[in-house]
Coordinates of C-alpha atoms in Angstrom, one line a residue:
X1 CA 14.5 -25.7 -10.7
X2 CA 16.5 -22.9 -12.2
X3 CA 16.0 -23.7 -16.1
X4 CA 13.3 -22.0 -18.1
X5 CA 10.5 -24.5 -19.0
X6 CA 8.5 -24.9 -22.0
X7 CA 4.8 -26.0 -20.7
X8 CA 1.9 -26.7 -22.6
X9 CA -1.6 -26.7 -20.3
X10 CA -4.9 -28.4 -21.2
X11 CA -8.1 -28.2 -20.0
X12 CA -7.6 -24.2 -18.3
X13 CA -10.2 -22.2 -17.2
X14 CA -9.5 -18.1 -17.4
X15 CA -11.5 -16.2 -14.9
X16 CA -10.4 -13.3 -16.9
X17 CA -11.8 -14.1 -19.9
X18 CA -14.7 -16.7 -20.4
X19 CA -14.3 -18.8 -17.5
X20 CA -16.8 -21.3 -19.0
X21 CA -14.8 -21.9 -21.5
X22 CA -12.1 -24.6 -21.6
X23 CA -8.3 -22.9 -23.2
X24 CA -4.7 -24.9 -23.7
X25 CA -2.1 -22.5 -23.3
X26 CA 1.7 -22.5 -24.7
X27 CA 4.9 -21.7 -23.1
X28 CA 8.5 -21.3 -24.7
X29 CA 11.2 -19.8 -23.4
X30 CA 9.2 -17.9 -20.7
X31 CA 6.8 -16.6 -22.7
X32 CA 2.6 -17.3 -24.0
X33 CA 3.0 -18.0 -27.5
X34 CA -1.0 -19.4 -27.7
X35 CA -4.2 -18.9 -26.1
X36 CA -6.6 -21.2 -27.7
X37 CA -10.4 -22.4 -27.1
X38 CA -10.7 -26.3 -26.9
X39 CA -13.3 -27.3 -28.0
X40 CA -14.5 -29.5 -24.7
X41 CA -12.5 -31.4 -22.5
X42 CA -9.5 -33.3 -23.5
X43 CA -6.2 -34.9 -22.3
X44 CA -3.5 -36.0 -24.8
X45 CA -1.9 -39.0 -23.6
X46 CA 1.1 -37.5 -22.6
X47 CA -0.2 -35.3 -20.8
X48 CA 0.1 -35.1 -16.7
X49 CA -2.0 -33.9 -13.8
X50 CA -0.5 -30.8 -11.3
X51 CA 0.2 -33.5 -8.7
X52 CA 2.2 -35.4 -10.9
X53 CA 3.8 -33.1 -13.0
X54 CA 7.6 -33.3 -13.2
X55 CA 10.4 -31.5 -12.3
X56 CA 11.4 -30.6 -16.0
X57 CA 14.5 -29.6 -16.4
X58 CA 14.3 -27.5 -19.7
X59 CA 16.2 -29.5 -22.4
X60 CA 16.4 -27.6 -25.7
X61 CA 13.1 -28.4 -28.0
X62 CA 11.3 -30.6 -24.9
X63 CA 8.1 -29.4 -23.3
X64 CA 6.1 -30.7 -20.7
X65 CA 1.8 -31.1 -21.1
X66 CA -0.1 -30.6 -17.8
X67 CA -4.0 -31.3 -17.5
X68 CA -5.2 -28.4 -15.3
X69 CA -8.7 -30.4 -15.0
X70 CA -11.2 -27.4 -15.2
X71 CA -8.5 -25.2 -12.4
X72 CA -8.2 -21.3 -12.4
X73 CA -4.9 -19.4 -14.0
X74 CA -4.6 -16.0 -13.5
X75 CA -1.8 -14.2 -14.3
X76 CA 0.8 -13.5 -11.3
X77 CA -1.1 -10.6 -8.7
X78 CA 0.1 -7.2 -8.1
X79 CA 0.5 -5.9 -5.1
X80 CA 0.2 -2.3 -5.7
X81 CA 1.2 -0.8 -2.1
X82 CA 3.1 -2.7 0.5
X83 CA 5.5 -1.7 3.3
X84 CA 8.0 -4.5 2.7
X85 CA 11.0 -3.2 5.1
X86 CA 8.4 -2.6 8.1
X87 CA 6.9 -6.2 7.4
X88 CA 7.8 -8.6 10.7
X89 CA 8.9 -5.6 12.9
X90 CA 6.0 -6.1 15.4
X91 CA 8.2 -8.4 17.8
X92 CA 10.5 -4.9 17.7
X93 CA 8.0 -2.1 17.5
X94 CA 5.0 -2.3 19.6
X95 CA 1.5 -0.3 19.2
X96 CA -0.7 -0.9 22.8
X97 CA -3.3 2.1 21.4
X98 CA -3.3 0.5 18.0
X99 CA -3.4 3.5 16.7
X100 CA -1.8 4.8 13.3
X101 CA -0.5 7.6 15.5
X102 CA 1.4 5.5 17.7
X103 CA 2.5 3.2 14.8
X104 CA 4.5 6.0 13.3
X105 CA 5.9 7.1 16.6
X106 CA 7.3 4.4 17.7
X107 CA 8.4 2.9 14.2
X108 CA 10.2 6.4 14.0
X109 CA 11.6 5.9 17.2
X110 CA 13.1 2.4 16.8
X111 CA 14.3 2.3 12.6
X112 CA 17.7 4.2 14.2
X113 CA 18.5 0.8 15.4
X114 CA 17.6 -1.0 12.3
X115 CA 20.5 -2.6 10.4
X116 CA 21.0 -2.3 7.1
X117 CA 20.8 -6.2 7.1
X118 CA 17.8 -6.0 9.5
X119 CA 15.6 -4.3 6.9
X120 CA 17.2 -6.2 3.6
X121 CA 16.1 -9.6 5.3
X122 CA 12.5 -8.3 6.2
X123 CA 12.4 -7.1 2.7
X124 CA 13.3 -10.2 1.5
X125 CA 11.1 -12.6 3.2
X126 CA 8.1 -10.6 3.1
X127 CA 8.6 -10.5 -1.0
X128 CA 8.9 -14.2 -1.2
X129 CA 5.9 -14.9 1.1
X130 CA 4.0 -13.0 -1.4
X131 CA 5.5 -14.4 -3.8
X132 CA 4.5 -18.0 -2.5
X133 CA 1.1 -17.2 -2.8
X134 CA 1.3 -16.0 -6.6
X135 CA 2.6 -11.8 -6.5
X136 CA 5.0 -11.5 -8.8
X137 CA 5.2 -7.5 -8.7
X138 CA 5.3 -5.0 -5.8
X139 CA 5.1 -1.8 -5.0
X140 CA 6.6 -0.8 -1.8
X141 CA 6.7 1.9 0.7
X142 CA 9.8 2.7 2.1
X143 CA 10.5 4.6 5.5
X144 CA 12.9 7.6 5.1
X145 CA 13.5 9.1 8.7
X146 CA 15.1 12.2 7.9
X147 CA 14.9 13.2 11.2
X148 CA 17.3 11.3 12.9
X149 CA 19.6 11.6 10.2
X150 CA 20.4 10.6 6.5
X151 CA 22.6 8.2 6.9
X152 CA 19.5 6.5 8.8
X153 CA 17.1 7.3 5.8
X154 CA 19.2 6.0 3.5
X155 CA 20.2 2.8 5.2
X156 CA 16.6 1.7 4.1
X157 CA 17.3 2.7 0.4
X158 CA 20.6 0.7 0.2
X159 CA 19.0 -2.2 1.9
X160 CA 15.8 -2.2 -0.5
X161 CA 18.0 -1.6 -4.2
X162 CA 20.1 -4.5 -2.5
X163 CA 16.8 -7.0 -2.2
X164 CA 15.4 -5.6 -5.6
X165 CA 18.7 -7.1 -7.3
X166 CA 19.0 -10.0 -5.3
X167 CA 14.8 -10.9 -6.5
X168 CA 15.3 -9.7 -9.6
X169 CA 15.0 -12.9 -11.5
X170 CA 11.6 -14.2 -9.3
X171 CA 9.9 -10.9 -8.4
X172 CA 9.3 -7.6 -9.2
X173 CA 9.8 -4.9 -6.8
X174 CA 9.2 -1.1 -7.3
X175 CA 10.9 1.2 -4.6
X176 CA 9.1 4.3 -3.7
X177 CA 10.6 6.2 -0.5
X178 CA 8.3 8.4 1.4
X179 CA 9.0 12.3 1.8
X180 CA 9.2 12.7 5.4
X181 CA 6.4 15.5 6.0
X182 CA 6.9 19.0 6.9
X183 CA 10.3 18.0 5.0
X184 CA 11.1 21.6 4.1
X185 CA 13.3 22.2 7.0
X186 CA 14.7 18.4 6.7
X187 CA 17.6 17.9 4.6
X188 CA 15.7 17.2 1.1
X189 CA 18.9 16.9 -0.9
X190 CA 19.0 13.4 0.2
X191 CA 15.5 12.5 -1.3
X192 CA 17.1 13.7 -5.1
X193 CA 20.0 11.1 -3.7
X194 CA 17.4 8.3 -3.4
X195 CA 16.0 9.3 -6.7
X196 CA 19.7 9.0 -8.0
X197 CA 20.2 5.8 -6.4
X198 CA 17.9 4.2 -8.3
X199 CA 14.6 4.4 -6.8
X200 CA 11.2 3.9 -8.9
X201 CA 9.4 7.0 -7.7
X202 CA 8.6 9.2 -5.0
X203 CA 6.0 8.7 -2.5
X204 CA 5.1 10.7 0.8
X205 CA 2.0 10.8 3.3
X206 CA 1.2 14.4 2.7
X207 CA -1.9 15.0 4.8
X208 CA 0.2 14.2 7.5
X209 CA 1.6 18.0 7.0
X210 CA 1.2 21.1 8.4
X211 CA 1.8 22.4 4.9
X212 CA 0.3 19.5 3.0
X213 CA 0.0 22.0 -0.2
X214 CA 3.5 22.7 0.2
X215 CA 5.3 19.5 0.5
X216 CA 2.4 18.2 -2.9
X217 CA 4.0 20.6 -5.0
X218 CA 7.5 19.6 -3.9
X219 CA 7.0 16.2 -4.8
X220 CA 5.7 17.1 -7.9
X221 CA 8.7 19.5 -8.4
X222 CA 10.9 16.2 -7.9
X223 CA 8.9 14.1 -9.7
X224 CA 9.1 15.9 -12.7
X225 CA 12.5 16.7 -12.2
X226 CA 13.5 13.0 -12.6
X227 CA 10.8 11.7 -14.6
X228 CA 9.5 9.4 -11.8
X229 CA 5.9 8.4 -10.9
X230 CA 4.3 9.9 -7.8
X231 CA 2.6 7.8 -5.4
X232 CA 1.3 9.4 -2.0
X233 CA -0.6 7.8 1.1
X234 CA -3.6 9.9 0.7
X235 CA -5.8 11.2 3.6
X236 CA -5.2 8.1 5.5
X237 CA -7.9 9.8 8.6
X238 CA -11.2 9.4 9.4
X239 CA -11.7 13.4 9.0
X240 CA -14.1 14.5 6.4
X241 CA -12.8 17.6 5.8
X242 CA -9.3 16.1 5.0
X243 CA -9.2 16.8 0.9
X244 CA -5.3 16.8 0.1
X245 CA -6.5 14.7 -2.8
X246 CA -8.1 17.6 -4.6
X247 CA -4.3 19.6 -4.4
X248 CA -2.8 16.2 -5.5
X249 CA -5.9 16.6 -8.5
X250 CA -5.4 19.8 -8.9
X251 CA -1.5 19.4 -9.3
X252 CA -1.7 16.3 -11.7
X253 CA -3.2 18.4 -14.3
X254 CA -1.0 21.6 -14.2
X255 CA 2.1 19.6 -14.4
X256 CA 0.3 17.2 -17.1
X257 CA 1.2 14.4 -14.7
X258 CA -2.3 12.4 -15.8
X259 CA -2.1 8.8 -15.7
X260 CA 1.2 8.8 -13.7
X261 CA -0.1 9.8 -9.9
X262 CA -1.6 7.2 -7.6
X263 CA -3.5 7.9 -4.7
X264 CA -3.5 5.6 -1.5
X265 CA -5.8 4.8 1.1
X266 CA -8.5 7.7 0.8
X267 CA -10.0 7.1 3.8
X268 CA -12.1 10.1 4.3
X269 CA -13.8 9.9 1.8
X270 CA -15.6 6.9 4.2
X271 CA -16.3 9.6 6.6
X272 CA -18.3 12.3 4.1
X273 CA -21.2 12.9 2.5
X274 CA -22.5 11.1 -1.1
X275 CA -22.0 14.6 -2.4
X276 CA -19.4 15.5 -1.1
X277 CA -17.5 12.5 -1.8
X278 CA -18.6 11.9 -5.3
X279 CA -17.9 15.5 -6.2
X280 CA -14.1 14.7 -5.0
X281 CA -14.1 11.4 -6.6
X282 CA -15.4 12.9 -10.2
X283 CA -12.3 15.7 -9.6
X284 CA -10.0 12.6 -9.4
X285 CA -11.4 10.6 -12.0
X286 CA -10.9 13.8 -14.2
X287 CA -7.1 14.3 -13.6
X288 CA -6.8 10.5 -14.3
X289 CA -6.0 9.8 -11.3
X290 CA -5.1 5.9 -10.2
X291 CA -5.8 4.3 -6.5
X292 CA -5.5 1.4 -3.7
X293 CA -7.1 1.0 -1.1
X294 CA -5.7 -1.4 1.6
X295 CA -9.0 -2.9 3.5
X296 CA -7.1 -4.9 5.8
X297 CA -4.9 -2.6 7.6
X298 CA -7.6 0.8 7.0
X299 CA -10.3 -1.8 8.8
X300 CA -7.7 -2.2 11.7
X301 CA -6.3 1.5 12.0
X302 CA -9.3 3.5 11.2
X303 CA -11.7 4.6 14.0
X304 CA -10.0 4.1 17.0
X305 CA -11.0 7.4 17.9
X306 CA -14.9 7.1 17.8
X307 CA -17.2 5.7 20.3
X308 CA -20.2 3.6 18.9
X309 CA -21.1 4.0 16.1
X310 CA -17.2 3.1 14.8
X311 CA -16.1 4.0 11.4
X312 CA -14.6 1.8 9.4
X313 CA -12.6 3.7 7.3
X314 CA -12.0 1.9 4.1
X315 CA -12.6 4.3 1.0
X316 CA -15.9 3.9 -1.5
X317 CA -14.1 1.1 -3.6
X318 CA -17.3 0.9 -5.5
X319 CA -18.4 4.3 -6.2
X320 CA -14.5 5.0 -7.5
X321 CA -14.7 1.7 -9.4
X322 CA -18.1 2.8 -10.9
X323 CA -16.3 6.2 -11.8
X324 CA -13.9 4.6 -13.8
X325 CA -10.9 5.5 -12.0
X326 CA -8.2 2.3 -11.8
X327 CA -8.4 1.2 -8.4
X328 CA -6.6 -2.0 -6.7
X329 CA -7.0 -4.2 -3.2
X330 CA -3.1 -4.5 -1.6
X331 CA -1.8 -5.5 1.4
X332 CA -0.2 -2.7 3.3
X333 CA 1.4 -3.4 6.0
X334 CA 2.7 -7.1 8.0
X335 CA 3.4 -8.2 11.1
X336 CA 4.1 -4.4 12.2
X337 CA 3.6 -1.7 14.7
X338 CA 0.7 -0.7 12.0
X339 CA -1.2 -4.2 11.6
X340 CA -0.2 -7.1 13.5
X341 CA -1.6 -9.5 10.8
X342 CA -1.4 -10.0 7.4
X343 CA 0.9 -12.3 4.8
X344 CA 1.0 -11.0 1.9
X345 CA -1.9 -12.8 0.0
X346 CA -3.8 -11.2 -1.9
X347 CA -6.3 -13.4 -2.6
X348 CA -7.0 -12.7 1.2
X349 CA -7.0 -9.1 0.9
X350 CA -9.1 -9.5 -1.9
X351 CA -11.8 -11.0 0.4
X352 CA -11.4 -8.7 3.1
X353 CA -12.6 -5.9 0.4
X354 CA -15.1 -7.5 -0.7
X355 CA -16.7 -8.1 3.2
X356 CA -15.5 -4.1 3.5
X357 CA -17.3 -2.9 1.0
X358 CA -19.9 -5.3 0.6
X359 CA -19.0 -6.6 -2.9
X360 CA -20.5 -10.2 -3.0
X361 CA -22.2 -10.6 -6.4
X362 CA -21.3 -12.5 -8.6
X363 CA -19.6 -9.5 -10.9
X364 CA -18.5 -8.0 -7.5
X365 CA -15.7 -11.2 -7.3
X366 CA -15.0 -11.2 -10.8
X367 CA -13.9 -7.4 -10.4
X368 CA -12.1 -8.3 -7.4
X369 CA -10.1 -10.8 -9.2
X370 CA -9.3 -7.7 -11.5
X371 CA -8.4 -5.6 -8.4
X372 CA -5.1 -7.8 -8.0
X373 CA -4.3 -8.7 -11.4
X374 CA -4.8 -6.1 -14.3
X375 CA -5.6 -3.6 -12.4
X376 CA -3.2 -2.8 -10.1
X377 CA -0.6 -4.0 -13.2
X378 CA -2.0 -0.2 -15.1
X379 CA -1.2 1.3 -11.1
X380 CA 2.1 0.2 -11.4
X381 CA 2.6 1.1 -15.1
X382 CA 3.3 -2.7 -16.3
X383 CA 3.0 -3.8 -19.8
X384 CA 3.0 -7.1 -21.2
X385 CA 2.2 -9.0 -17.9
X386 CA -1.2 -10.6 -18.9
X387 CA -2.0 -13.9 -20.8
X388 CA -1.6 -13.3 -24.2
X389 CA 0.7 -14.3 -26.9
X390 CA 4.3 -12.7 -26.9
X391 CA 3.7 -11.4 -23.2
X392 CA 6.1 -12.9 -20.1
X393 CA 4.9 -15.8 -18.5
X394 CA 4.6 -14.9 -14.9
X395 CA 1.1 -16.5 -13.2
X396 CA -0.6 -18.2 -10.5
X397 CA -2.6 -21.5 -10.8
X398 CA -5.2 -22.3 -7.8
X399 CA -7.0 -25.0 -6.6
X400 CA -10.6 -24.4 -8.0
X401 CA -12.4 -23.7 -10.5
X402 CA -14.7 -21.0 -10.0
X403 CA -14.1 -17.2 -8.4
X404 CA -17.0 -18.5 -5.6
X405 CA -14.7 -21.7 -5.4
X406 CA -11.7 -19.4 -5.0
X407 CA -13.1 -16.9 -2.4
X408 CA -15.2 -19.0 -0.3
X409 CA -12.0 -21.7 0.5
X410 CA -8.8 -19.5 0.0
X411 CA -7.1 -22.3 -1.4
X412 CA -3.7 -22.8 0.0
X413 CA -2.8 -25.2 -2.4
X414 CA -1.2 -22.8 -5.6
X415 CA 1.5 -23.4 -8.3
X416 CA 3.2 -20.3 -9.3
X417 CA 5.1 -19.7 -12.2
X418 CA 7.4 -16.1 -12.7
X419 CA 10.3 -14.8 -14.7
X420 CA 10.3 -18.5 -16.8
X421 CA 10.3 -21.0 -14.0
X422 CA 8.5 -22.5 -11.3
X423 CA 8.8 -21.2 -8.1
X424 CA 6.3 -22.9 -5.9
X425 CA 4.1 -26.2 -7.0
X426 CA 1.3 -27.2 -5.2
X427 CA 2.5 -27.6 -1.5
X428 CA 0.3 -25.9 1.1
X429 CA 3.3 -23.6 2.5
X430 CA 6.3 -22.6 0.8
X431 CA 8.6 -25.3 -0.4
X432 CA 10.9 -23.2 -3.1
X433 CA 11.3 -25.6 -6.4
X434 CA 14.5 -22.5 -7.0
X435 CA 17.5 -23.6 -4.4
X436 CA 18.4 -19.9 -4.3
X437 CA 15.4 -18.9 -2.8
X438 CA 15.4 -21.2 -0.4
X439 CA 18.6 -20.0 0.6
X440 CA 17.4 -16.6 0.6
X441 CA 14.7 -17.6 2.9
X442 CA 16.3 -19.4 5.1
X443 CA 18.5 -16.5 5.7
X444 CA 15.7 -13.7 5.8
X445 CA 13.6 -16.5 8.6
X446 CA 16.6 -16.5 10.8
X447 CA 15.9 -12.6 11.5
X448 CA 12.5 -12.6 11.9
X449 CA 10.8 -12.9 15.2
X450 CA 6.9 -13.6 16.3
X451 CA 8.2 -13.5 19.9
X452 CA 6.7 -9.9 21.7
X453 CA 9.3 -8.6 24.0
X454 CA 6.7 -7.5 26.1
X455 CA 3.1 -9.7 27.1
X456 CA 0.4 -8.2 29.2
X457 CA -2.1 -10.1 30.4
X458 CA -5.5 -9.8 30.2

């Protein structure tokens, strides 16, 4: 179904605003026009249930009524950090310690033989998984292996700008290409090329670095150079006395950089003290900073080092919620030399947080629900993507009614709605309703492999 549909939808519930509360909602021509309170229940006779609405093909002046019967709509998640051209590499990369160490080696190691093709396809169909189960914008984290060469580091910017055009009309994708560290011998002339490609922003794992300091203000130098956002992998370590956060701080406000710098990961902050650690996060909530934190992969990674007791190594979500700083749940890596698992749902990641950081009230899943919605919407610097009047209609219906609904049966069924059409109605794996992208994935599934080349036994 390529044509943009007018819907109206009765009988609604909005977990973001009173979910006890009954709305119909109004589409035309891709975007809200009304949010309004019903008073009760009701059903006009025309109207049809999810599992029989109708293909509608978007004739001019004709819409469509569809009885939600009490189920959630949020609007589409955000997936504030992913690693979209490492997704479904595993079968290619291998990681026996599974440790992040290793991961990078031996991803480092093997991208030389990555074709350009290789990476747009895993770009591809790890964006429309997560767009099957209701993400509609990404961030992503792109490899740039200066190292080897920059014909190699580059290979991975022509192949993401390439699957960002080709999406363009069903999914957002933001491209933010990772300063190799210790870059200051490397040839950093190519990184202003990415920037001149067309990239988003400028990203980098900086306490990776012998000269962490160093390589912080350079990215800031570039940042402000072009105008870009800056969005670094942030003391990814289960090291307490790993603070590259406070330079990144420290750095926001001297280059008046507030509101535009997001912090990833922030493991060691899992690894302090409470004073120490809330004196770093009231420095961050001060230079307005903005995070994610990644719970699925950071659970996996982090503390492979440590005998009993292990750390865990996923940051204080709650203490930097509490502080008032904008932080989101994302999904990090899939399928890869860095976390064998993972699909891109957020809705999973979502739970995984809340188990990591013990957020089980009530209010606890409500803010989670904001942790892949709104939230990580003001990470990426979106406007206009929530329900309400004049906004675009991109959003994600699920099977239930309630957040405990929701996170206690991770509803596969889920009808999702982006860029004025449907993409994906009710059917418990991806069955595109856009004959595009099913061509696109089709084409992206033929090049990915679950098959290790390697199995040891036992």
């Amino acid at each position: 179904m390529t044509a943009v549909a007018n819907v109206d939808f009765v009988n609604v519930r909005l977990p973001m605003e009173d979910e006890r509360q009954l709305y119909r909602l109004s589409i035309r021509d891709g975007v809200w026009t009304q949010i309004i309170r019903q008073d009760g229940a009701a059903s006009p006779p025309e109207a049809v249930s999810l599992d029989n609405m109708k293909q509608f093909q978007g004739k001019a002046g004709m819409f469509e009524v569809i009885d939600l019967e009490g189920k959630m709509l949020l609007p589409g998640f955000v997936d504030a950090h992913m690693h979209l051209d490492k997704a479904f590499s595993l079968a290619s990369v291998g990681n026996r310690s599974g440790t992040l160490e290793e991961a990078v080696l031996n991803y480092s190691q093997a991208s030389p033989a990555f074709t350009k093709q290789d990476i747009k396809a895993r770009i591809m169909r790890s964006a429309m998984q997560a767009l099957s189960f209701g993400t509609t914008h990404i961030r992503t984290h792109l490899d740039f292996n200066l190292r080897v060469s920059r014909e190699v580091a580059l290979r991975t910017i022509e192949a993401a700008l390439e699957a960002k055009e080709a999406l363009a009309s069903y999914v957002t994708i933001q491209l933010f290409p990772m300063c190799p560290y210790n870059f200051m011998s490397l040839d950093a002339e190519a990184i202003e090329e990415a920037l001149r490609m067309g990239v988003d922003g400028i990203g980098g794992a900086p306490h990776l670095s012998i000269t962490p300091k160093e390589d912080i203000d350079y990215v800031f130098k570039l940042a402000e150079k072009y105008d870009v956002p800056v969005d670094l992998h942030c003391d990814e370590t289960d090291n307490p006395a790993m603070r590259t956060v406070l330079h990144i701080a420290e750095r926001t406000k001297s280059q008046g950089y507030e509101g535009r710098v997001t912090v990833d990961h922030l493991c060691a902050l899992a690894s302090m003290t409470d004073a120490d650690a809330h004196g770093i996060i009231n420095r961050m909530a001060d230079a307005r900073l903005k995070a994610v934190s990644l719970p699925a992969v950071n659970l996996y990674l982090q503390g492979r080092h440590d005998s009993f007791p292990v750390r865990r190594g996923v940051t204080r979500l709650k203490e930097i919620w509490e502080a008032g700083i904008p932080i989101a749940v994302a999904s990090d890596n899939i399928h890869d030399p860095f976390h064998p698992f993972g699909r891109g749902d957020l809705l999973q990641i979502a739970l995984i947080g809340s188990y990591a950081a013990h957020m089980g009230r009530p209010d606890d899943l409500r803010t989670l629900l904001r942790m892949i919605t709104d939230v990580p919407a003001q990470v990426l610097g979106l406007t206009g993507t929530g329900i309400q009047a004049g906004h675009e209609a991109s959003f994600v219906i699920l099977d239930g009614s309630t957040p405990e609904e929701i996170f206690t049966m991770l509803p596969e069924r889920r009808w999702v709605y982006s860029r004025g059409r449907w993409v994906r109605i009710a059917a418990a794996k991806a069955e595109w309703q856009d004959s595009q992208l099913a061509r696109y994935w089709q084409e992206a599934a033929e090049k990915v492999s679950f098959h290790q080349h390697e199995f040891v036994k036992g």
